[in-house]
C-alpha cells in the first residue's frame, strides 16, 4: 500500500483525534475494497513523515486496529490487512458509521431539526445514491 499512502489525510483542527481519523480511513479503505486482505500498510515512520505527525499517533492507530483484528503485525514485513469486507459482519460495517451518526445527531440538534425529519431526509439521500 506504500504507493497509495497518499490516500490518508488528517485534519488537526478537527474535533476528532488524529489516531481515530487514521483508523477510520483505514477501516473505510478495507470496507470499500481499496485495501484487501494481505495488503501492506505504510510503515509507521513513512506515514508519520508524510502526514507530518508524531509516529506514536500512527502506532496507536495501528495497535487499536490490530486489537480489532482488522490488521496484523507480520515480523519483517510490518502491518497488513487481516480482514476483508466479506469477512466483516454487517453489524461490524454499520458500526463504522457511528462517528458520522454522532456528527449528524449533533448537527440536527444545533439546527433544531427533529429526528423524524432527519430520518426522512437521510432516507431520501440514500435513495438518490442508490438510483
PDB file of C-alpha atoms in Angstrom:
ATOM      1  CA  UNK A   1       0.000   0.000   0.000  1.00  0.00           C
ATOM      2  CA  UNK A   2       3.001   2.309   0.285  1.00  0.00           C
ATOM      3  CA  UNK A   3       2.419   3.742  -3.165  1.00  0.00           C
ATOM      4  CA  UNK A   4      -1.163   4.573  -2.132  1.00  0.00           C
ATOM      5  CA  UNK A   5      -0.341   6.193   1.214  1.00  0.00           C
ATOM      6  CA  UNK A   6      -1.459   9.493  -0.319  1.00  0.00           C
ATOM      7  CA  UNK A   7      -4.989   8.258   0.382  1.00  0.00           C
ATOM      8  CA  UNK A   8      -4.503   9.264   4.016  1.00  0.00           C
ATOM      9  CA  UNK A   9      -5.118  12.778   5.249  1.00  0.00           C
ATOM     10  CA  UNK A  10      -5.619  14.299   8.666  1.00  0.00           C
ATOM     11  CA  UNK A  11      -7.285  17.452   9.867  1.00  0.00           C
ATOM     12  CA  UNK A  12      -5.557  18.630  13.074  1.00  0.00           C
ATOM     13  CA  UNK A  13      -8.272  21.224  13.721  1.00  0.00           C
ATOM     14  CA  UNK A  14     -10.990  18.561  13.645  1.00  0.00           C
ATOM     15  CA  UNK A  15     -12.566  17.645  16.954  1.00  0.00           C
ATOM     16  CA  UNK A  16     -11.703  14.006  16.245  1.00  0.00           C
ATOM     17  CA  UNK A  17      -8.296  12.800  17.460  1.00  0.00           C
ATOM     18  CA  UNK A  18      -5.795  12.168  14.653  1.00  0.00           C
ATOM     19  CA  UNK A  19      -5.325   8.500  15.539  1.00  0.00           C
ATOM     20  CA  UNK A  20      -9.089   7.984  15.172  1.00  0.00           C
ATOM     21  CA  UNK A  21      -9.092   9.802  11.827  1.00  0.00           C
ATOM     22  CA  UNK A  22      -6.418   7.393  10.598  1.00  0.00           C
ATOM     23  CA  UNK A  23      -8.277   4.371  11.981  1.00  0.00           C
ATOM     24  CA  UNK A  24     -11.491   5.464  10.290  1.00  0.00           C
ATOM     25  CA  UNK A  25      -9.750   5.962   6.967  1.00  0.00           C
ATOM     26  CA  UNK A  26      -8.137   2.518   7.101  1.00  0.00           C
ATOM     27  CA  UNK A  27     -11.444   0.892   8.033  1.00  0.00           C
ATOM     28  CA  UNK A  28     -13.204   2.652   5.152  1.00  0.00           C
ATOM     29  CA  UNK A  29     -10.463   1.600   2.716  1.00  0.00           C
ATOM     30  CA  UNK A  30     -10.933  -2.009   3.804  1.00  0.00           C
ATOM     31  CA  UNK A  31     -14.723  -1.889   3.583  1.00  0.00           C
ATOM     32  CA  UNK A  32     -14.677  -0.120   0.219  1.00  0.00           C
ATOM     33  CA  UNK A  33     -12.381  -2.782  -1.219  1.00  0.00           C
ATOM     34  CA  UNK A  34      -9.457  -0.418  -1.816  1.00  0.00           C
ATOM     35  CA  UNK A  35      -7.450  -2.409   0.730  1.00  0.00           C
ATOM     36  CA  UNK A  36      -7.611  -6.190   0.538  1.00  0.00           C
ATOM     37  CA  UNK A  37      -6.646  -8.991   2.856  1.00  0.00           C
ATOM     38  CA  UNK A  38      -2.840  -9.260   2.822  1.00  0.00           C
ATOM     39  CA  UNK A  39      -2.187  -5.694   1.602  1.00  0.00           C
ATOM     40  CA  UNK A  40       0.592  -3.934   3.488  1.00  0.00           C
ATOM     41  CA  UNK A  41       0.032  -0.634   5.257  1.00  0.00           C
ATOM     42  CA  UNK A  42       2.662   2.110   5.123  1.00  0.00           C
ATOM     43  CA  UNK A  43       5.267   1.860   7.867  1.00  0.00           C
ATOM     44  CA  UNK A  44       4.734   3.962  10.971  1.00  0.00           C
ATOM     45  CA  UNK A  45       7.758   6.089  10.127  1.00  0.00           C
ATOM     46  CA  UNK A  46       6.738   6.570   6.484  1.00  0.00           C
ATOM     47  CA  UNK A  47       3.140   7.558   7.210  1.00  0.00           C
ATOM     48  CA  UNK A  48       4.132   9.811  10.115  1.00  0.00           C
ATOM     49  CA  UNK A  49       6.590  11.591   7.842  1.00  0.00           C
ATOM     50  CA  UNK A  50       4.109  12.031   5.013  1.00  0.00           C
ATOM     51  CA  UNK A  51       1.371  13.324   7.315  1.00  0.00           C
ATOM     52  CA  UNK A  52       3.857  15.316   9.426  1.00  0.00           C
ATOM     53  CA  UNK A  53       2.592  13.890  12.706  1.00  0.00           C
ATOM     54  CA  UNK A  54       4.119  12.057  15.660  1.00  0.00           C
ATOM     55  CA  UNK A  55       4.932   8.383  14.883  1.00  0.00           C
ATOM     56  CA  UNK A  56       3.304   7.395  18.186  1.00  0.00           C
ATOM     57  CA  UNK A  57      -0.022   8.584  16.763  1.00  0.00           C
ATOM     58  CA  UNK A  58       0.288   6.161  13.841  1.00  0.00           C
ATOM     59  CA  UNK A  59       1.477   3.417  16.170  1.00  0.00           C
ATOM     60  CA  UNK A  60      -1.570   3.927  18.395  1.00  0.00           C
ATOM     61  CA  UNK A  61      -3.937   3.737  15.420  1.00  0.00           C
ATOM     62  CA  UNK A  62      -2.265   0.570  14.127  1.00  0.00           C
ATOM     63  CA  UNK A  63      -2.306  -1.056  17.586  1.00  0.00           C
ATOM     64  CA  UNK A  64      -6.008  -0.366  18.040  1.00  0.00           C
ATOM     65  CA  UNK A  65      -6.763  -1.717  14.557  1.00  0.00           C
ATOM     66  CA  UNK A  66      -4.750  -4.796  15.443  1.00  0.00           C
ATOM     67  CA  UNK A  67      -6.771  -5.226  18.650  1.00  0.00           C
ATOM     68  CA  UNK A  68      -9.922  -5.067  16.498  1.00  0.00           C
ATOM     69  CA  UNK A  69      -8.377  -7.811  14.324  1.00  0.00           C
ATOM     70  CA  UNK A  70      -8.551  -5.718  11.164  1.00  0.00           C
ATOM     71  CA  UNK A  71      -4.778  -5.673  10.660  1.00  0.00           C
ATOM     72  CA  UNK A  72      -1.940  -7.888  11.809  1.00  0.00           C
ATOM     73  CA  UNK A  73       1.728  -7.330  12.529  1.00  0.00           C
ATOM     74  CA  UNK A  74       3.960  -9.550  10.400  1.00  0.00           C
ATOM     75  CA  UNK A  75       7.553  -9.812  11.546  1.00  0.00           C
ATOM     76  CA  UNK A  76       9.892  -8.326   8.949  1.00  0.00           C
ATOM     77  CA  UNK A  77       7.004  -7.061   6.809  1.00  0.00           C
ATOM     78  CA  UNK A  78       5.059  -4.658   9.007  1.00  0.00           C
ATOM     79  CA  UNK A  79       1.309  -4.227   9.255  1.00  0.00           C
ATOM     80  CA  UNK A  80      -1.000  -5.815   6.750  1.00  0.00           C
ATOM     81  CA  UNK A  81      -4.748  -6.111   6.333  1.00  0.00           C
ATOM     82  CA  UNK A  82      -6.135  -9.154   8.109  1.00  0.00           C
ATOM     83  CA  UNK A  83      -9.853  -8.830   7.397  1.00  0.00           C
ATOM     84  CA  UNK A  84     -11.624  -8.225   4.143  1.00  0.00           C
ATOM     85  CA  UNK A  85     -15.054  -6.716   3.645  1.00  0.00           C
ATOM     86  CA  UNK A  86     -16.616 -10.101   3.012  1.00  0.00           C
ATOM     87  CA  UNK A  87     -15.401 -11.288   6.416  1.00  0.00           C
ATOM     88  CA  UNK A  88     -16.902  -8.336   8.265  1.00  0.00           C
ATOM     89  CA  UNK A  89     -20.409  -8.823   9.590  1.00  0.00           C
ATOM     90  CA  UNK A  90     -22.998  -6.232   8.614  1.00  0.00           C
ATOM     91  CA  UNK A  91     -23.150  -5.050  12.240  1.00  0.00           C
ATOM     92  CA  UNK A  92     -19.394  -4.511  12.183  1.00  0.00           C
ATOM     93  CA  UNK A  93     -19.643  -2.489   8.976  1.00  0.00           C
ATOM     94  CA  UNK A  94     -22.579  -0.460  10.294  1.00  0.00           C
ATOM     95  CA  UNK A  95     -20.519   0.349  13.381  1.00  0.00           C
ATOM     96  CA  UNK A  96     -18.144   2.230  11.079  1.00  0.00           C
ATOM     97  CA  UNK A  97     -20.951   4.730  10.520  1.00  0.00           C
ATOM     98  CA  UNK A  98     -21.149   5.614  14.223  1.00  0.00           C
ATOM     99  CA  UNK A  99     -18.875   8.690  14.040  1.00  0.00           C
ATOM    100  CA  UNK A 100     -20.947  10.064  11.148  1.00  0.00           C
ATOM    101  CA  UNK A 101     -24.170   9.331  13.002  1.00  0.00           C
ATOM    102  CA  UNK A 102     -22.822  11.172  16.050  1.00  0.00           C
ATOM    103  CA  UNK A 103     -21.965  14.184  13.896  1.00  0.00           C
ATOM    104  CA  UNK A 104     -25.377  14.121  12.201  1.00  0.00           C
ATOM    105  CA  UNK A 105     -27.154  13.860  15.552  1.00  0.00           C
ATOM    106  CA  UNK A 106     -25.180  16.848  16.897  1.00  0.00           C
ATOM    107  CA  UNK A 107     -25.849  18.917  13.775  1.00  0.00           C
ATOM    108  CA  UNK A 108     -29.557  18.135  13.898  1.00  0.00           C
ATOM    109  CA  UNK A 109     -29.642  19.378  17.479  1.00  0.00           C
ATOM    110  CA  UNK A 110     -27.770  22.556  16.548  1.00  0.00           C
ATOM    111  CA  UNK A 111     -30.040  23.180  13.569  1.00  0.00           C
ATOM    112  CA  UNK A 112     -33.191  22.319  15.530  1.00  0.00           C
ATOM    113  CA  UNK A 113     -34.145  19.513  13.159  1.00  0.00           C
ATOM    114  CA  UNK A 114     -36.463  16.842  14.562  1.00  0.00           C
ATOM    115  CA  UNK A 115     -35.377  13.202  14.471  1.00  0.00           C
ATOM    116  CA  UNK A 116     -38.241  12.184  12.147  1.00  0.00           C
ATOM    117  CA  UNK A 117     -37.340  14.946   9.697  1.00  0.00           C
ATOM    118  CA  UNK A 118     -33.683  13.915   9.723  1.00  0.00           C
ATOM    119  CA  UNK A 119     -34.531  10.247   9.167  1.00  0.00           C
ATOM    120  CA  UNK A 120     -36.812  11.114   6.242  1.00  0.00           C
ATOM    121  CA  UNK A 121     -34.128  13.360   4.726  1.00  0.00           C
ATOM    122  CA  UNK A 122     -31.438  10.684   5.138  1.00  0.00           C
ATOM    123  CA  UNK A 123     -33.655   8.031   3.547  1.00  0.00           C
ATOM    124  CA  UNK A 124     -34.207  10.331   0.555  1.00  0.00           C
ATOM    125  CA  UNK A 125     -30.457  10.983   0.249  1.00  0.00           C
ATOM    126  CA  UNK A 126     -29.671   7.274   0.348  1.00  0.00           C
ATOM    127  CA  UNK A 127     -32.260   6.594  -2.355  1.00  0.00           C
ATOM    128  CA  UNK A 128     -30.618   9.211  -4.601  1.00  0.00           C
ATOM    129  CA  UNK A 129     -27.291   7.429  -4.367  1.00  0.00           C
ATOM    130  CA  UNK A 130     -28.830   4.010  -4.967  1.00  0.00           C
ATOM    131  CA  UNK A 131     -30.711   5.099  -8.052  1.00  0.00           C
TER     132      UNK A 131
END
